[in-house]
CSV table of N, CA and C in Angstrom, one decimal:
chain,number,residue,atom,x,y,z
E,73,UNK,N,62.9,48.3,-49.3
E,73,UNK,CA,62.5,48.6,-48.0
E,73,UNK,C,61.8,50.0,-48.0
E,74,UNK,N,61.1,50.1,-47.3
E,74,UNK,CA,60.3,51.8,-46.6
E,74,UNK,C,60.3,52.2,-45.3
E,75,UNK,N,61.0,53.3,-45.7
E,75,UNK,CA,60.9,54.2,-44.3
E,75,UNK,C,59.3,55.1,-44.0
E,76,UNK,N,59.6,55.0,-43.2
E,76,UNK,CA,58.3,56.2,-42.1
E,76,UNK,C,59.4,56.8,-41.2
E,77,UNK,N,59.2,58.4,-41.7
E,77,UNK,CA,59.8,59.1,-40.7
E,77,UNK,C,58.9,60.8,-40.3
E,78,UNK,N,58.5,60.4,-39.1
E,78,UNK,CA,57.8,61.1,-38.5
E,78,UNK,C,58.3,62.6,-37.4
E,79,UNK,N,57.7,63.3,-37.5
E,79,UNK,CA,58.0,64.5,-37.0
E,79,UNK,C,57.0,65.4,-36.5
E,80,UNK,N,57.4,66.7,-35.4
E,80,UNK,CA,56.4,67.3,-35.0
E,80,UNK,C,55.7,67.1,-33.5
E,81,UNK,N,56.1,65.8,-33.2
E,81,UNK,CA,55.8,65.7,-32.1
E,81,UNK,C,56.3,67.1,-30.4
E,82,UNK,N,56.0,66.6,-29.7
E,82,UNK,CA,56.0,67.5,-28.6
E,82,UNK,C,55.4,67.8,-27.6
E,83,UNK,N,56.1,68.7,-26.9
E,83,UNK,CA,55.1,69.3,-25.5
E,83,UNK,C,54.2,70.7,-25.6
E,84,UNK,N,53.0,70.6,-25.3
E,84,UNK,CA,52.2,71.7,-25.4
E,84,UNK,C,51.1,71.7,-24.5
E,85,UNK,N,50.6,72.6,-24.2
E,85,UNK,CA,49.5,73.2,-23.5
E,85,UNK,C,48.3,73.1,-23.4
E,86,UNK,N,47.6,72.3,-22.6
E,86,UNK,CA,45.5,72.3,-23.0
E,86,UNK,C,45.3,73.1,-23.9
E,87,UNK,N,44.6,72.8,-25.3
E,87,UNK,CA,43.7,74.0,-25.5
E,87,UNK,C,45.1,74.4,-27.1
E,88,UNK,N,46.1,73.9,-26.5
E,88,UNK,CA,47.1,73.8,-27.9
E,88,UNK,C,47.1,73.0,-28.8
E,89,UNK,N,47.8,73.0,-30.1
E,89,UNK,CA,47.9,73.1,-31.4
E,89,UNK,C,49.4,72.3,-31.7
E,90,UNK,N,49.4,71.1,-32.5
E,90,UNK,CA,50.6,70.5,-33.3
E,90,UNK,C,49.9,69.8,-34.4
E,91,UNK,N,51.5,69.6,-35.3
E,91,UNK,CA,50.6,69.0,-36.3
E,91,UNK,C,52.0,68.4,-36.5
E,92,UNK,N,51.6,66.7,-36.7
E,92,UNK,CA,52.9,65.7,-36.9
E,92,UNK,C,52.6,65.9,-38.5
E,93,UNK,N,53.8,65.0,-39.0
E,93,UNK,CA,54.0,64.7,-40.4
E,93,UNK,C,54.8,63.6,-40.5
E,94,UNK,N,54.7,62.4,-41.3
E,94,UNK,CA,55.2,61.4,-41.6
E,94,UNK,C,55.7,61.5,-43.3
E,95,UNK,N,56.8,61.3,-43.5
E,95,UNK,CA,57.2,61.2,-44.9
E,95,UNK,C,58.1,59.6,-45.2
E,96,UNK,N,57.6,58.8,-45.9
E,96,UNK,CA,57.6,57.8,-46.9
E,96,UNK,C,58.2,58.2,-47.8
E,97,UNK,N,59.3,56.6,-47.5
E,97,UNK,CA,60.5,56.8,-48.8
E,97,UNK,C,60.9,55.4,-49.1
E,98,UNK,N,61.9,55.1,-50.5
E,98,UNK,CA,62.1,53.5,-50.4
E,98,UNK,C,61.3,52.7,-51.4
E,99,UNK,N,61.3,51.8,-51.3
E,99,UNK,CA,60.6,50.8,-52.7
E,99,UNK,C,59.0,50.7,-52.0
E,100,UNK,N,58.0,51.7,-52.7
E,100,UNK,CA,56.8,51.7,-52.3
E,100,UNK,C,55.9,51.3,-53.3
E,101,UNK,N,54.9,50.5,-53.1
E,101,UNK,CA,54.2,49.7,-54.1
E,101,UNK,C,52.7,50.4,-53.6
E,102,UNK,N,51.9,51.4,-54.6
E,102,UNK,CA,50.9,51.2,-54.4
E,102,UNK,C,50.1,51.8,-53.3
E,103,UNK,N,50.4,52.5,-52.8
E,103,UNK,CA,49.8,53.0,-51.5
E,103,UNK,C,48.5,53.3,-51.2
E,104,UNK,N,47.7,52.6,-50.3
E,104,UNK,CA,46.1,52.5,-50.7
E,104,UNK,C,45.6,53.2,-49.2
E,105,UNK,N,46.4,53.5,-48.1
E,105,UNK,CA,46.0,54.1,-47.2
E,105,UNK,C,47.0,54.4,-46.2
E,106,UNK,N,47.0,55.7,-45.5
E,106,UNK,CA,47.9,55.9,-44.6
E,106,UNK,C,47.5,56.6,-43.1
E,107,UNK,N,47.8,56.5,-42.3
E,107,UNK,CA,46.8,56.9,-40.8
E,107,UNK,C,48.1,57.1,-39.9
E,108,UNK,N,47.1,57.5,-39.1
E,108,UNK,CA,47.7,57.4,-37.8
E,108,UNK,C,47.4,56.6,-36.6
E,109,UNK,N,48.1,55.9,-35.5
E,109,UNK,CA,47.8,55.6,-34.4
E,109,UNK,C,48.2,55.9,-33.3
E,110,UNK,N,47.7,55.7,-32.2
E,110,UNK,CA,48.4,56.7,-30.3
E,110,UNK,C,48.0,55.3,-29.7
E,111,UNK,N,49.3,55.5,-28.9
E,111,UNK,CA,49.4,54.3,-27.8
E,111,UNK,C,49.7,55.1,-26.6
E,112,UNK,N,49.3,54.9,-25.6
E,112,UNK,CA,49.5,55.9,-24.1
E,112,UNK,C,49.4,54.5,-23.0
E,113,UNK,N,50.5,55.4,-22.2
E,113,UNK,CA,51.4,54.0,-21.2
E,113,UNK,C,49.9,53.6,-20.8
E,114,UNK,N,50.7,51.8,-20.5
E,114,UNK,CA,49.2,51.5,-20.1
E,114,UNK,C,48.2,51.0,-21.0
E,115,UNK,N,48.1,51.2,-22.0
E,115,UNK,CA,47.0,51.2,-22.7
E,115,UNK,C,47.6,51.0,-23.9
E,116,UNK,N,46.0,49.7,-24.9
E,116,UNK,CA,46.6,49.1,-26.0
E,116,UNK,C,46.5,50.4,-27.5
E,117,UNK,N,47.4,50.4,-28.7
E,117,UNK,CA,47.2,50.9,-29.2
E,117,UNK,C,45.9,51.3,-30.1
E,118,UNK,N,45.9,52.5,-30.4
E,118,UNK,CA,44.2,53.1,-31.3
E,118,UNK,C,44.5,53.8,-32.5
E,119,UNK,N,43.5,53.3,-33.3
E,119,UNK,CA,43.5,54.2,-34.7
E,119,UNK,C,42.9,55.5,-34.2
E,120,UNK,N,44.0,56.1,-34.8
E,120,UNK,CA,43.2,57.6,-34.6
E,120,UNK,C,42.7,58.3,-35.3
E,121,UNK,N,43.3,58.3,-36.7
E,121,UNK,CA,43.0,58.7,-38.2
E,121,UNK,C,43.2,58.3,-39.1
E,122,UNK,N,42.8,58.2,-40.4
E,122,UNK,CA,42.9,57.2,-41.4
E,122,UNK,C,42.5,58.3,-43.0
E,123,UNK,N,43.5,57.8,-44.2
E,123,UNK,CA,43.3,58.5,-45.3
E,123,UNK,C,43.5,57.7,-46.3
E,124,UNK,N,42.0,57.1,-47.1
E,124,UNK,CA,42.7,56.4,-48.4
E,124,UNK,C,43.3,57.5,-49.4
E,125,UNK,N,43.9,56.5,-50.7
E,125,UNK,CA,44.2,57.6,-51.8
E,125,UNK,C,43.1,57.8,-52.4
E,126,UNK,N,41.8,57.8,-52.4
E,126,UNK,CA,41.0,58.6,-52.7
E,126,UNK,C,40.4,60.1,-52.0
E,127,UNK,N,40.5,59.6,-51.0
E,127,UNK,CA,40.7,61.2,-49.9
E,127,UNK,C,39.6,60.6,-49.0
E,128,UNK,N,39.2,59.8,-49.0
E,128,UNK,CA,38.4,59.2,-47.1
E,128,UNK,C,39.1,59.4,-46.4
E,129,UNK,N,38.1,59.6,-45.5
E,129,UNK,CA,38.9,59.9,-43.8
E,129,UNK,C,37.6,59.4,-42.8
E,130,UNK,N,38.6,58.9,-41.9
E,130,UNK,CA,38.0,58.2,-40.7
E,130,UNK,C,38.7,58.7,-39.4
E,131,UNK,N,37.7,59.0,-38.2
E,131,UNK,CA,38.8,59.5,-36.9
E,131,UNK,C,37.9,58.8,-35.7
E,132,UNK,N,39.1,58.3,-35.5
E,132,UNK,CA,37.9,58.1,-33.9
E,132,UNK,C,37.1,58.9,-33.4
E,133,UNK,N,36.5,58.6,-32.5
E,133,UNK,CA,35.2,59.7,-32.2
E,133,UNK,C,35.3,60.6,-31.1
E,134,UNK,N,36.7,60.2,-30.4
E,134,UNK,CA,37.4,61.1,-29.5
E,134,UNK,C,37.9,62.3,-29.9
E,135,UNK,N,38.6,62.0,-31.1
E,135,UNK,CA,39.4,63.1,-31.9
E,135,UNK,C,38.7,64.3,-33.0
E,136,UNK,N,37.0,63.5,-33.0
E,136,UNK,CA,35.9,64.5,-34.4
E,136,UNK,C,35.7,65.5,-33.9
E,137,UNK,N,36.3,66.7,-35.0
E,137,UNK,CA,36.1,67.8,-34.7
E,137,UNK,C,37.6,68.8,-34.1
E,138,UNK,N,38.4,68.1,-33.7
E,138,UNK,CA,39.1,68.4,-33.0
E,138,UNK,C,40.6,67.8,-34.3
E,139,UNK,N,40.9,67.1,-34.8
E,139,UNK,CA,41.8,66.6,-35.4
E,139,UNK,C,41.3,66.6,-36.9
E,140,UNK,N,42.8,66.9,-37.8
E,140,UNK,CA,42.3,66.8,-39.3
E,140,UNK,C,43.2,65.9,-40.1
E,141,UNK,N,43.3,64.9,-40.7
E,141,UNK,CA,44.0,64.3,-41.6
E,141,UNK,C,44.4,64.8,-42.7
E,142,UNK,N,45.4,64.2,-43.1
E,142,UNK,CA,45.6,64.9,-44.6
E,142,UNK,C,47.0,64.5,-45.3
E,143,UNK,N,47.0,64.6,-46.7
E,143,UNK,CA,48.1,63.6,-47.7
E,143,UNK,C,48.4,64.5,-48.9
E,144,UNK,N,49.7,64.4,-49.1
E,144,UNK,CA,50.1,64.8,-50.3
E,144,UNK,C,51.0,63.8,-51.0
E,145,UNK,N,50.3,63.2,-52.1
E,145,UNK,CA,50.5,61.9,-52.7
E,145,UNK,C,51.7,62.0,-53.3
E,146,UNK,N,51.8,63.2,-53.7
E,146,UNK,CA,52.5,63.2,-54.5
E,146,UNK,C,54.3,63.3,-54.0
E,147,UNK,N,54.0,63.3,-52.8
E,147,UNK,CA,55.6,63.2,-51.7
E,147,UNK,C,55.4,62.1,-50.3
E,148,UNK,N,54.1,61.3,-51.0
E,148,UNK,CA,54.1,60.2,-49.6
E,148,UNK,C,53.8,60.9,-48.4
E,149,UNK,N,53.8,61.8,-48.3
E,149,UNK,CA,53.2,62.2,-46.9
E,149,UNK,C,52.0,62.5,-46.6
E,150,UNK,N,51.8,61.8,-45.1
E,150,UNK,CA,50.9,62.5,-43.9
E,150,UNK,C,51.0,63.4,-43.1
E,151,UNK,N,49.5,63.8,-42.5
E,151,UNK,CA,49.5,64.7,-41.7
E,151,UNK,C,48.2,64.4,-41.1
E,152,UNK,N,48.5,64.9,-39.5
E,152,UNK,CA,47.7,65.1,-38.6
E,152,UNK,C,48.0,66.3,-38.1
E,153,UNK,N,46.7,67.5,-38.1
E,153,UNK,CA,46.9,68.3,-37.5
E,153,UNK,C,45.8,68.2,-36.4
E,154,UNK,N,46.5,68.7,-35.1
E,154,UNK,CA,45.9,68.1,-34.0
E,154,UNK,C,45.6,70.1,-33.2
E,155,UNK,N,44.2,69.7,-32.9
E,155,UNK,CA,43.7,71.4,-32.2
E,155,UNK,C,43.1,70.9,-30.9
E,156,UNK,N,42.6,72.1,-30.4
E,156,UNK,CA,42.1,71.7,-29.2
E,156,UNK,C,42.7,70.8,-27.8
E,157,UNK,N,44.0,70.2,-27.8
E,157,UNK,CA,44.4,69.3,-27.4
E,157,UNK,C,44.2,69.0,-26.0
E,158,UNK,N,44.0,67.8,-25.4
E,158,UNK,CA,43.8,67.5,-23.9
E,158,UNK,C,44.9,66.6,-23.4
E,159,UNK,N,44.5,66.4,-22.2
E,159,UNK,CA,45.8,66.0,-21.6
E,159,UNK,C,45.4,64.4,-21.9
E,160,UNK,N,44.2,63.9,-22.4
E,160,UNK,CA,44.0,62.4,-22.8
E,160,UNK,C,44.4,62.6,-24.2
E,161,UNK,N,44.8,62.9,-24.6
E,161,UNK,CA,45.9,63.0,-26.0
E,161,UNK,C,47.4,62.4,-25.9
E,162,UNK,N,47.7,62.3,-25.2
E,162,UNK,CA,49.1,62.4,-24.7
E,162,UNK,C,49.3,60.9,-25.2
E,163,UNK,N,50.5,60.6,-25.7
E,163,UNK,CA,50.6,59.3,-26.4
E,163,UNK,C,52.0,59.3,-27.4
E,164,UNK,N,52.2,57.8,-27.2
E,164,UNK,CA,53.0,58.1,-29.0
E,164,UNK,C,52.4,58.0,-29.9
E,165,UNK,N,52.8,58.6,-30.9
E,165,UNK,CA,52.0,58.9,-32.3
E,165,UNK,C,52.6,57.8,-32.9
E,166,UNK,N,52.0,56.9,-34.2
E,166,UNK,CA,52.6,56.1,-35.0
E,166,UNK,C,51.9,56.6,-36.2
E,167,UNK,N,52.7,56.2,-37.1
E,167,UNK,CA,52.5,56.1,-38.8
E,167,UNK,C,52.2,55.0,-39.2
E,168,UNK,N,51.2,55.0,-39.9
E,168,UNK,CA,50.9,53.4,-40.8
E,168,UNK,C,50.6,53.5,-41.8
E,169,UNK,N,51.5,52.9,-42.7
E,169,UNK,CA,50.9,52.7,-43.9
E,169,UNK,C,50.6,51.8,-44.7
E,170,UNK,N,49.7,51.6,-45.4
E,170,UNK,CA,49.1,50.4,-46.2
E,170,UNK,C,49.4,50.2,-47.5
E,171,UNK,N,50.1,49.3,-48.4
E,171,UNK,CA,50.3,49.2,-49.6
E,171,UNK,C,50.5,47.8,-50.2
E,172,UNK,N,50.4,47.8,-51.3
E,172,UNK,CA,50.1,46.2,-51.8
E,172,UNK,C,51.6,45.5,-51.5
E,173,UNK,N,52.4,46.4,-51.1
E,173,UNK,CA,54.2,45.4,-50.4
E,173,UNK,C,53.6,44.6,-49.0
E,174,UNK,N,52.7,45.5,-48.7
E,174,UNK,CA,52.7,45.1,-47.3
E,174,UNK,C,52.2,46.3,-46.1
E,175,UNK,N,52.1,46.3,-45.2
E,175,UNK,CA,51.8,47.8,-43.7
E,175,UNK,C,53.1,47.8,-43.3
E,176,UNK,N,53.6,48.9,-43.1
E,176,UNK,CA,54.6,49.9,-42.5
E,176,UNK,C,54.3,50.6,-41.3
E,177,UNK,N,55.2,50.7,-40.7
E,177,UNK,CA,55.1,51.7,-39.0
E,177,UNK,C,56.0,52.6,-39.1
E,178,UNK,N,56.0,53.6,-38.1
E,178,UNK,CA,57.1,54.6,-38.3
E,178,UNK,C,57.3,54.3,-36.9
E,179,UNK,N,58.3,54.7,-36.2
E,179,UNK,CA,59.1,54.7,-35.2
E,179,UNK,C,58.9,55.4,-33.9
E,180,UNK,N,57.6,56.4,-34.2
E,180,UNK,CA,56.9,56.7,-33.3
E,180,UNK,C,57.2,58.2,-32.6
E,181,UNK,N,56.3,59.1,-32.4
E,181,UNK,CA,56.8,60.1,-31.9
E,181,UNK,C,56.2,60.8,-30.7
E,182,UNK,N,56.2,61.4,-29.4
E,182,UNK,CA,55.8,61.1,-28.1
E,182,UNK,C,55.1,62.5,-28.6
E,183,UNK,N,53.9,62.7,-28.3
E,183,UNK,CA,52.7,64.1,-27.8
E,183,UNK,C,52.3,63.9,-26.4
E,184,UNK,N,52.7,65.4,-25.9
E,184,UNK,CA,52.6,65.2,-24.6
E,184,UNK,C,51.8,66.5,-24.2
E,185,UNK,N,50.8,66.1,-23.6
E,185,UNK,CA,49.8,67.3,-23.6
E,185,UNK,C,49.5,67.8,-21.9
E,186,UNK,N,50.1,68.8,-21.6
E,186,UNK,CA,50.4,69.5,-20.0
E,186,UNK,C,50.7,70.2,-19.7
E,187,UNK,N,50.1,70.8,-18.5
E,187,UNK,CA,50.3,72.5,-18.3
E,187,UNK,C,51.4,72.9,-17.0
């Protein structure tokens, strides 16, 4: 089995700064890509950022410029560091990961962006 456990989430301020972290553990085969996704009430879920093990990155075009991906292979983990933040940010965060076992989710972690 594999875990996704995610952290970082929170409440902050327009114009503020977090940065989640997901760390992968468990019988992992392979890992060929890891991202993020936001779901906000109402509304169906979105890729937000994405990282093969080669080091590509992909972000929606809401988040360019404003959000940075990032992996340390070597401990399974991700990262989103999130700047600039707006109150259409606000969402749960998910973890996904891609490996030849199969995609994994993490459990989800709420960003809530308000003044």
């Amino acid at each position: 089995q594999v875990q996704l456990v995610e952290s970082g989430g929170g409440l902050v301020q327009p114009g503020g700064s977090l940065r989640l972290s997901c760390a992968a553990s468990g019988s992992i085969r392979s890992i060929y890509f890891m991202g993020w996704y936001r779901q906000a009430p109402g509304k169906q879920r979105e890729a937000v950022a994405g990282i093969t093990t080669g080091g590509s990155k992909n972000y929606v075009d809401s988040v360019k410029g404003r959000f940075t991906i990032s992996r340390d292979n070597a401990n399974n983990t991700v990262y989103l560091q999130m700047n600039s933040l707006k109150p259409e940010d606000t969402a749960v965060y998910y973890c996904n990961l891609g490996t030849l076992s199969g995609t994994f989710w993490g459990q989800g972690t709420q960003v809530t962006v308000s003044s």
